[in-house]
PDB file of C-alpha atoms in Angstrom:
ATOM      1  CA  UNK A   1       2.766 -35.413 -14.248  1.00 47.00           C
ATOM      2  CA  UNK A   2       3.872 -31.900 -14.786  1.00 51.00           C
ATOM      3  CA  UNK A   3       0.740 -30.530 -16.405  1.00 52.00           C
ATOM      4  CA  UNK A   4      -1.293 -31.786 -13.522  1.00 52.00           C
ATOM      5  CA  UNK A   5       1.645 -29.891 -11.043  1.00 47.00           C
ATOM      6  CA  UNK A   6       1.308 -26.964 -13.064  1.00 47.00           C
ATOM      7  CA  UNK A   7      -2.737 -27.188 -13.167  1.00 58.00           C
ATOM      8  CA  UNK A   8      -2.502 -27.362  -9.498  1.00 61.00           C
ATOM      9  CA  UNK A   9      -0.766 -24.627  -8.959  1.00 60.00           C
ATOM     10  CA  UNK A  10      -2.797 -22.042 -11.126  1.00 61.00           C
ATOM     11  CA  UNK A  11      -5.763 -23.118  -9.322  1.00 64.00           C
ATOM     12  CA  UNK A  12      -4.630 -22.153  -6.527  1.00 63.00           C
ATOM     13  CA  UNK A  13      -3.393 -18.982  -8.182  1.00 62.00           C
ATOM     14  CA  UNK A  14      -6.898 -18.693  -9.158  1.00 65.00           C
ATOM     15  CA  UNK A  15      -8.000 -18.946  -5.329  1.00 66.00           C
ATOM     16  CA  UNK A  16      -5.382 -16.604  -3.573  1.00 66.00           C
ATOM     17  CA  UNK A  17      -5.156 -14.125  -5.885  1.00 66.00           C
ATOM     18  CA  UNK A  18      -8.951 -12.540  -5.621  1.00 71.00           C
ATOM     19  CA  UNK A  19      -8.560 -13.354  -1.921  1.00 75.00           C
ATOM     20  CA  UNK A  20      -5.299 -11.763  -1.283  1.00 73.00           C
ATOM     21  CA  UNK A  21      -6.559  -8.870  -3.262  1.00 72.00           C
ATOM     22  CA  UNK A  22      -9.997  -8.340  -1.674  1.00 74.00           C
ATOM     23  CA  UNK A  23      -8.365  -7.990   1.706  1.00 79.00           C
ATOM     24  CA  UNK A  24      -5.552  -5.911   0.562  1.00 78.00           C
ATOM     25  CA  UNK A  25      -8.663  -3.189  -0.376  1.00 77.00           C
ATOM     26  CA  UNK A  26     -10.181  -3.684   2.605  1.00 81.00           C
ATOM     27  CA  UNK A  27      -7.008  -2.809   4.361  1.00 86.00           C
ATOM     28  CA  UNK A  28      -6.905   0.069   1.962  1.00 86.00           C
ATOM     29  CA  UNK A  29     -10.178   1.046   3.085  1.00 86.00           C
ATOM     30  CA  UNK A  30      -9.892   0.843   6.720  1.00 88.00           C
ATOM     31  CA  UNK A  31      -6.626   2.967   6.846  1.00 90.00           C
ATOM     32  CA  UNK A  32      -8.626   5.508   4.634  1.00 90.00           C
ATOM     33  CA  UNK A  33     -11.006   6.192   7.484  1.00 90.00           C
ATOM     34  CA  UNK A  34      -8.241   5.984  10.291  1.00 91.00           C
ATOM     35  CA  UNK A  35      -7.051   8.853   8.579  1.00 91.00           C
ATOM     36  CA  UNK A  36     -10.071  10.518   8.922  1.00 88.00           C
ATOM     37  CA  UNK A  37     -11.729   8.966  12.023  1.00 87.00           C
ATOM     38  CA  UNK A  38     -11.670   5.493  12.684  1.00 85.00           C
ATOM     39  CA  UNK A  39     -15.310   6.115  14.175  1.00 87.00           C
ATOM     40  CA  UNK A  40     -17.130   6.352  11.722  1.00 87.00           C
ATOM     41  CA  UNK A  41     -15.951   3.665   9.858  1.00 86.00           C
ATOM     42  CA  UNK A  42     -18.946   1.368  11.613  1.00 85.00           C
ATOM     43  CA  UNK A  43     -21.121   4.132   9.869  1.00 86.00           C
ATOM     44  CA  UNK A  44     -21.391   2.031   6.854  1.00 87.00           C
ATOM     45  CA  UNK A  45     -21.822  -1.529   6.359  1.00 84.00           C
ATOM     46  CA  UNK A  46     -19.433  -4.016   5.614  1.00 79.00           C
ATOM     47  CA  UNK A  47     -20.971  -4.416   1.794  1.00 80.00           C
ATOM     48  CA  UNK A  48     -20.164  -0.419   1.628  1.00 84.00           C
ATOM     49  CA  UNK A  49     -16.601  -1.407   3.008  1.00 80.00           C
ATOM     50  CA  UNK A  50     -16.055  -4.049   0.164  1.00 78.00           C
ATOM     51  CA  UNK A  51     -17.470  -1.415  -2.345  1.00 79.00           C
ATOM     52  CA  UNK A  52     -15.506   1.150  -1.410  1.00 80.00           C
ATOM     53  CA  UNK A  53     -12.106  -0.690  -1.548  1.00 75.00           C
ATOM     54  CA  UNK A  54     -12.799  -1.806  -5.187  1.00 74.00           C
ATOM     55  CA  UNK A  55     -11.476   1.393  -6.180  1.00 72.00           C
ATOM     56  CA  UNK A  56      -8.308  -0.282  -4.751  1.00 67.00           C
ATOM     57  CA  UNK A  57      -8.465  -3.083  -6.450  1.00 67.00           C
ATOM     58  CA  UNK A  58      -6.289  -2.790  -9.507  1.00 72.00           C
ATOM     59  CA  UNK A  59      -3.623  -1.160  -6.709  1.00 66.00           C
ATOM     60  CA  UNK A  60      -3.853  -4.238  -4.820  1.00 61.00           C
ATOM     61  CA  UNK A  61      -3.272  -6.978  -7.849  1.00 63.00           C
ATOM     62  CA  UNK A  62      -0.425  -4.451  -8.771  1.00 67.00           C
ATOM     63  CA  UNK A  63       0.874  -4.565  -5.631  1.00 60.00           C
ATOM     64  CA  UNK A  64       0.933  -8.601  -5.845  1.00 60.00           C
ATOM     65  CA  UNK A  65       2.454  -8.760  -9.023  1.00 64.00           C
ATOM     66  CA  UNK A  66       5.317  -6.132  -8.071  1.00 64.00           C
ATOM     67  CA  UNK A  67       5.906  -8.182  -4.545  1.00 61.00           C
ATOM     68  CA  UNK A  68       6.391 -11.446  -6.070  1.00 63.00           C
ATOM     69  CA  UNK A  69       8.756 -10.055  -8.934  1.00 64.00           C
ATOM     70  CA  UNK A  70      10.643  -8.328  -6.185  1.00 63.00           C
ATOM     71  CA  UNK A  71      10.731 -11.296  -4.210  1.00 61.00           C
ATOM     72  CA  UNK A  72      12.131 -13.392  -7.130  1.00 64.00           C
ATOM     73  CA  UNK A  73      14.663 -10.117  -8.024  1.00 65.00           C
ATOM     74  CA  UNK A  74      15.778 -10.004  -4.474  1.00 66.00           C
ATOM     75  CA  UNK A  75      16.472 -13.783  -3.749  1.00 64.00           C
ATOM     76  CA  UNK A  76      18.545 -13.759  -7.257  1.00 65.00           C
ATOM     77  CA  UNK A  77      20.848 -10.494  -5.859  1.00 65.00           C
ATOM     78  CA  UNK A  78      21.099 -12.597  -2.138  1.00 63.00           C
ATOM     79  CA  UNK A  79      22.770 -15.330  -4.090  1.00 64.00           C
ATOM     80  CA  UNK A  80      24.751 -13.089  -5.931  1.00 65.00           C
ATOM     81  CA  UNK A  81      25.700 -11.355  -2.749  1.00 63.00           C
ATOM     82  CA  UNK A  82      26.642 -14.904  -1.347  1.00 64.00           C
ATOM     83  CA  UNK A  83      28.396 -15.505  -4.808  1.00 67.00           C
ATOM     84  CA  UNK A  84      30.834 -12.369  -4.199  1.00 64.00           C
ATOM     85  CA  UNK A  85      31.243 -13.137  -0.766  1.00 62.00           C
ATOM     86  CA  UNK A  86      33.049 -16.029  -1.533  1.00 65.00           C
ATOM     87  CA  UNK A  87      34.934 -14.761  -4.358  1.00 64.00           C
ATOM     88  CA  UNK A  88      36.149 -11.531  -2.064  1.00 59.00           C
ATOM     89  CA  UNK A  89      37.093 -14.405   0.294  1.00 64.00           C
ATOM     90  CA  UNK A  90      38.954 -16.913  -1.663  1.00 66.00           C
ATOM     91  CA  UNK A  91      40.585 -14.734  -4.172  1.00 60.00           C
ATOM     92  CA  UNK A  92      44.271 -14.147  -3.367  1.00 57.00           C
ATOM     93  CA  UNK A  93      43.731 -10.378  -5.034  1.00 55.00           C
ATOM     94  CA  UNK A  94      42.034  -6.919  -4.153  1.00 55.00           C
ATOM     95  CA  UNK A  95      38.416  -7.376  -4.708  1.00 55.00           C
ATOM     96  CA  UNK A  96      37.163  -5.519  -7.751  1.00 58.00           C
ATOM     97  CA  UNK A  97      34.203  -3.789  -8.672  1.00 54.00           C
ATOM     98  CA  UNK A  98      32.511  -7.084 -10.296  1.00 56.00           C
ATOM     99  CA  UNK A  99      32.527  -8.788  -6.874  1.00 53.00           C
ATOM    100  CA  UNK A 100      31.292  -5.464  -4.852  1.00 57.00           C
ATOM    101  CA  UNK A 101      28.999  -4.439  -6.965  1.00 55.00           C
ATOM    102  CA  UNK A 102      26.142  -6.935  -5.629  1.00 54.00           C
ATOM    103  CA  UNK A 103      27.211  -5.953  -2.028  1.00 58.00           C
ATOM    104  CA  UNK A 104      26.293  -1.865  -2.701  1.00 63.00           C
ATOM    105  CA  UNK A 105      22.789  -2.721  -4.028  1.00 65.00           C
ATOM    106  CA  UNK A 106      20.893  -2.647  -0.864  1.00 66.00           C
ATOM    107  CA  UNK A 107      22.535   0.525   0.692  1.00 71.00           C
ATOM    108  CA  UNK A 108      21.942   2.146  -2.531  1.00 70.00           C
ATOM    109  CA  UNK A 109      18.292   1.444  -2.372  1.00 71.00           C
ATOM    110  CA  UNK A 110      17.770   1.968   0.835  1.00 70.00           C
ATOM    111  CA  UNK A 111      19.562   5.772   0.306  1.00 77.00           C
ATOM    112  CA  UNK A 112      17.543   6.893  -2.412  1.00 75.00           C
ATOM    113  CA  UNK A 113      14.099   5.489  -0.611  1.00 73.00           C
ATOM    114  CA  UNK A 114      15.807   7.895   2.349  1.00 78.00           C
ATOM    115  CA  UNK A 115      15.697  10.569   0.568  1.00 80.00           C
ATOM    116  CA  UNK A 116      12.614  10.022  -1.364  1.00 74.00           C
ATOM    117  CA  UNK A 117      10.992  10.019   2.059  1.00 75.00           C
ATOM    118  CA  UNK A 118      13.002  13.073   3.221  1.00 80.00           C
ATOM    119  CA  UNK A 119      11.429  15.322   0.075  1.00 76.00           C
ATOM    120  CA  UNK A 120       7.946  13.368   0.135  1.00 78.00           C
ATOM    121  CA  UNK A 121       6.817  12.601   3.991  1.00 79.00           C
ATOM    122  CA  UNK A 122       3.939  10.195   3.812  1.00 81.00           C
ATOM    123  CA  UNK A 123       3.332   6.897   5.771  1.00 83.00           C
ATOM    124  CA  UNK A 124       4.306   4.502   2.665  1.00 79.00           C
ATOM    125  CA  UNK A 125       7.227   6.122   2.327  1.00 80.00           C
ATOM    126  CA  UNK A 126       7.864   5.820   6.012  1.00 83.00           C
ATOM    127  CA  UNK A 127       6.559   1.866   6.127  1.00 80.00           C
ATOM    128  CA  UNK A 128       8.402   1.499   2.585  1.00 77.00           C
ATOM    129  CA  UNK A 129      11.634   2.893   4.250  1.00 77.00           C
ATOM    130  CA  UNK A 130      11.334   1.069   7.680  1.00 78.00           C
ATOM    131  CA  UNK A 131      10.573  -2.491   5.903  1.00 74.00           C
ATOM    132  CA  UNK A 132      13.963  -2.263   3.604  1.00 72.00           C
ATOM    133  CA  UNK A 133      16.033  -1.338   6.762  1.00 75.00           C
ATOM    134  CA  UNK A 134      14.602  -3.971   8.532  1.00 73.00           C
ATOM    135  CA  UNK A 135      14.701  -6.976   5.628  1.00 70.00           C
ATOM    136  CA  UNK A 136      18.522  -6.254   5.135  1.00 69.00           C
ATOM    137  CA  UNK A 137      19.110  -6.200   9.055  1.00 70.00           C
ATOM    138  CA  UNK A 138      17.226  -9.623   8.986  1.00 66.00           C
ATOM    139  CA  UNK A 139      18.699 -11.170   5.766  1.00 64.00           C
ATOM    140  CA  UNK A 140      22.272 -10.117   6.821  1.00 67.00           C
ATOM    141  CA  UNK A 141      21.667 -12.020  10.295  1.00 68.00           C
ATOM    142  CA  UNK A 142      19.555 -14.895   8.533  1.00 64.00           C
ATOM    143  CA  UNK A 143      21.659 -17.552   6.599  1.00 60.00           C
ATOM    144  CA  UNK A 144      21.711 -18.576   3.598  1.00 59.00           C
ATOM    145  CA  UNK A 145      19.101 -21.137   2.175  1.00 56.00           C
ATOM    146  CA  UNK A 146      15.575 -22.020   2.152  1.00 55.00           C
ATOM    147  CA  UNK A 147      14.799 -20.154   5.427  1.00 65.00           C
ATOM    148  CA  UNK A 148      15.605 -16.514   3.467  1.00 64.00           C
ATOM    149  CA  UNK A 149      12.977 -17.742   0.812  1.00 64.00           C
ATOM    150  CA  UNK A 150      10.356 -18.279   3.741  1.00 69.00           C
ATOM    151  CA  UNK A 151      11.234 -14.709   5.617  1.00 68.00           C
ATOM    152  CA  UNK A 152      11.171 -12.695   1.869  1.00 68.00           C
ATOM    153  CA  UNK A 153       7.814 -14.854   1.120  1.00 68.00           C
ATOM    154  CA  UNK A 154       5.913 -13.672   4.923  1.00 73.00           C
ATOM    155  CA  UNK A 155       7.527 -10.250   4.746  1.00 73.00           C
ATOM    156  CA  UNK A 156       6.483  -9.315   1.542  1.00 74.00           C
ATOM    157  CA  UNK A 157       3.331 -10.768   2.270  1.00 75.00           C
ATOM    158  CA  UNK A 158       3.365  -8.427   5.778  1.00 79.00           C
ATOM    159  CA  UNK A 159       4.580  -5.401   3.725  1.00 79.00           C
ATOM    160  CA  UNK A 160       1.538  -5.499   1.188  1.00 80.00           C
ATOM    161  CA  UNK A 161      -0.677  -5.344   3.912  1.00 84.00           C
ATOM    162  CA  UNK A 162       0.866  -2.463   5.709  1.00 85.00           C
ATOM    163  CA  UNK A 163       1.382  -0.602   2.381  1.00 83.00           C
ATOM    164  CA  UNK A 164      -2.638  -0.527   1.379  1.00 84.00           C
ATOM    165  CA  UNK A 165      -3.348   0.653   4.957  1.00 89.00           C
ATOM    166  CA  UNK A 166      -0.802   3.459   4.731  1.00 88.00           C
ATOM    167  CA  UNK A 167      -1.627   4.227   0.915  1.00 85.00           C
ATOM    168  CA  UNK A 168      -5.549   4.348   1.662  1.00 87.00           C
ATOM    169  CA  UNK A 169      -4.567   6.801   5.032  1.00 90.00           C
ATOM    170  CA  UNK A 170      -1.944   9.030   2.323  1.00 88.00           C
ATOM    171  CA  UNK A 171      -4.889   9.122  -0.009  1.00 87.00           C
ATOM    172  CA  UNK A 172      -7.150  10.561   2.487  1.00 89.00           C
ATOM    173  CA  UNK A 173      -5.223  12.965   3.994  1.00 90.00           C
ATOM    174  CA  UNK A 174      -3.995  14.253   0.584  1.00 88.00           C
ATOM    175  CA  UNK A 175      -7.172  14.525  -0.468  1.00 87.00           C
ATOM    176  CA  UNK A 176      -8.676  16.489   2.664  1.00 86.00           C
ATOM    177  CA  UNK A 177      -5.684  18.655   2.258  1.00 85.00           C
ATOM    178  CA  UNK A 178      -5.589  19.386  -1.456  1.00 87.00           C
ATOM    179  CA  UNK A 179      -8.704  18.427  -2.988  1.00 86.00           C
ATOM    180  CA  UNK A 180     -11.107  21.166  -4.303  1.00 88.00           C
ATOM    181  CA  UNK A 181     -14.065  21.857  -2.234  1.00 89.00           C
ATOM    182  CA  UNK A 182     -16.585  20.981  -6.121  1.00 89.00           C
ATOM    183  CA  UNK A 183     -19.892  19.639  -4.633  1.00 91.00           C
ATOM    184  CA  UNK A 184     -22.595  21.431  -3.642  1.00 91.00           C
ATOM    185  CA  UNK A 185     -25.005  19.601  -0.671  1.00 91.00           C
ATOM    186  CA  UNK A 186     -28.667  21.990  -0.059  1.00 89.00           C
ATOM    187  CA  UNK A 187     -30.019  21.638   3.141  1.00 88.00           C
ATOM    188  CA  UNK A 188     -33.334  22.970   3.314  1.00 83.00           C
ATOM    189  CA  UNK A 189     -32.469  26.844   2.359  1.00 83.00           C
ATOM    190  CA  UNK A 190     -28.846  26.316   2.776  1.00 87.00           C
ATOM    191  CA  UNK A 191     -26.218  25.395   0.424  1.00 88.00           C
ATOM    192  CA  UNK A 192     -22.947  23.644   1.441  1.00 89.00           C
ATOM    193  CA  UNK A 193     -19.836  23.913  -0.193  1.00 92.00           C
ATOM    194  CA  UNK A 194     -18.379  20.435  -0.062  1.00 91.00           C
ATOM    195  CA  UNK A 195     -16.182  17.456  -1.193  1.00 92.00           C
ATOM    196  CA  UNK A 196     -17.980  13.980  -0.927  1.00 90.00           C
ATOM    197  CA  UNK A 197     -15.727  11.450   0.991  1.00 89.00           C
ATOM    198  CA  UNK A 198     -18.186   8.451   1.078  1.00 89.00           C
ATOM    199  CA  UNK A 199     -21.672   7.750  -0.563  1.00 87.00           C
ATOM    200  CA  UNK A 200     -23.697   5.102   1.578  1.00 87.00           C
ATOM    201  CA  UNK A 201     -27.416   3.720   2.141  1.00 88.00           C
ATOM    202  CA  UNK A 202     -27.287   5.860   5.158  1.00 89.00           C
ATOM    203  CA  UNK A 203     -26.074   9.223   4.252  1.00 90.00           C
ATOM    204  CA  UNK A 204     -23.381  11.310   3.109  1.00 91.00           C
ATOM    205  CA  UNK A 205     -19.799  11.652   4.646  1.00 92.00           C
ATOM    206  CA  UNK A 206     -18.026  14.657   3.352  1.00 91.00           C
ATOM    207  CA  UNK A 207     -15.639  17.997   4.516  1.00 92.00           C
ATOM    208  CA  UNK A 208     -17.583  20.815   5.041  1.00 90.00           C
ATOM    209  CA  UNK A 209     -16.038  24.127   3.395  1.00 89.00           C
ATOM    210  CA  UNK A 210     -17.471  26.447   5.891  1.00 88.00           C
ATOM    211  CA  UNK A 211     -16.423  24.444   9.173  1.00 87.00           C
ATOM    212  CA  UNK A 212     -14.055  22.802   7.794  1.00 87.00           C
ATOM    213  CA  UNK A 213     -15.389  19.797   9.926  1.00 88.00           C
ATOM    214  CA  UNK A 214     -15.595  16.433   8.853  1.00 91.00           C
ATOM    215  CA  UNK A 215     -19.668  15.876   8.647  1.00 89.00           C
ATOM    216  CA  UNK A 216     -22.116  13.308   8.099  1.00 91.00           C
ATOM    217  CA  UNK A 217     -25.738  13.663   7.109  1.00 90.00           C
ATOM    218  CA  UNK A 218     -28.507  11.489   6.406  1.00 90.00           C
ATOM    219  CA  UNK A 219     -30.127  11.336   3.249  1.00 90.00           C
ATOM    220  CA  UNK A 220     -33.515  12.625   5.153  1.00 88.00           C
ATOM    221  CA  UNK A 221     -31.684  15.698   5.584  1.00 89.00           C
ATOM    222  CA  UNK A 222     -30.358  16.578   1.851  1.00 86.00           C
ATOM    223  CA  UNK A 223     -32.110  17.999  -0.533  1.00 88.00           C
ATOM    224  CA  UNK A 224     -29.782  17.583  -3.676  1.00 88.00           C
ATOM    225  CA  UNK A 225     -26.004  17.036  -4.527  1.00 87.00           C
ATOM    226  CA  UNK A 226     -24.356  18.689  -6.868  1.00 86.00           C
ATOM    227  CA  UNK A 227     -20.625  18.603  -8.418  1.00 81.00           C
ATOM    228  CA  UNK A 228     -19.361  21.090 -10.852  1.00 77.00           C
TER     229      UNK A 228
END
């Protein structure tokens, strides 16, 4: 009875898993282009979209594996909170450091995320941040039992989402920020110092050196790219 349980359960493992983690690159993808302009994301097609966001892929089942570990870590220290709780309650001495210690874990966290996000702006550290502040406001508030499971389970859930749109909008700006201008796009006579953003069937999305605009071109238009 067991192994059919456990066969159960890794099919559907098998199901969620590429499904969770094909829309976690999408989201990836579309906060990419809201970063740049949300526009011009209808400029390519929805197969483009899917493309594109496979370079988020292995960030995504990452992400999955790190959410459900945390989820399992965290609802192991909330019982151990509960645990000290009760011993800081019922014991007829001074608390010690043994039954505090699960009770400074969250403020600790959430103080070194604070200032992780005070030396390194960026919108994951801000969502990152703003979701831990949150969960313990919640969990504090929430009781104890199988309702915490069922918050941790849709919040995490809710947090991998908003992480791959804020990681694919950090990526982009970074990258219009810091990345070298090393392609080369000729236009007829003219050369174009460039970095390539997005390759479709259509054209070519990429930041213009010269401008320093945010162009697209069809491939009617281009003559050759080049990247040194």
């Amino acid at each position: 009875m067991s192994e059919i349980v456990v066969s159960e359960r890794m099919k559907q493992i098998l199901i969620v898993v590429p499904l969770l983690s094909s829309a976690l690159a999408v989201f990836f993808d579309v906060g990419y282009f809201y970063a740049l302009d949300v526009n011009l994301f209808t400029v390519f097609s929805l197969a483009e979209h899917i493309n594109f966001a496979l370079e988020a892929l292995p960030l995504a089942l990452g992400g999955i594996f790190f959410a459900a570990v945390g989820v399992v870590l965290t609802s192991r220290l909330l019982h151990a909170e509960d645990k000290s709780k009760e011993r800081i309650r019922t014991a007829g001495r001074a608390p010690s450091w043994k039954d505090r210690w699960p009770l400074l874990v969250q403020p600790a966290v959430i103080g070194i995320l604070a200032l992780n996000t005070w030396l390194r702006p960026g919108l994951v550290n801000y969502v990152m941040l703003g979701s831990l502040i949150s969960g313990a406001i919640l969990l504090w508030i929430i009781p104890s039992g199988g309702s915490r499971l069922t918050f941790m389970t849709m919040g995490t859930g809710s947090l991998l989402f908003a992480l791959s749109f804020a990681l694919g909008y950090d990526i982009a700006t970074g990258y219009a920020a810091n990345a070298p201008y090393r392609h080369t796009i000729k236009i007829g006579l003219l050369e174009l110092k460039a970095k390539v953003v997005r390759s479709g069937e259509k054209g070519l999305l990429f930041h213009d050196e010269a401008s320093k605009q945010l162009l697209f071109l069809p491939w009617s238009d281009i003559k050759r790219v080049s990247y040194k």
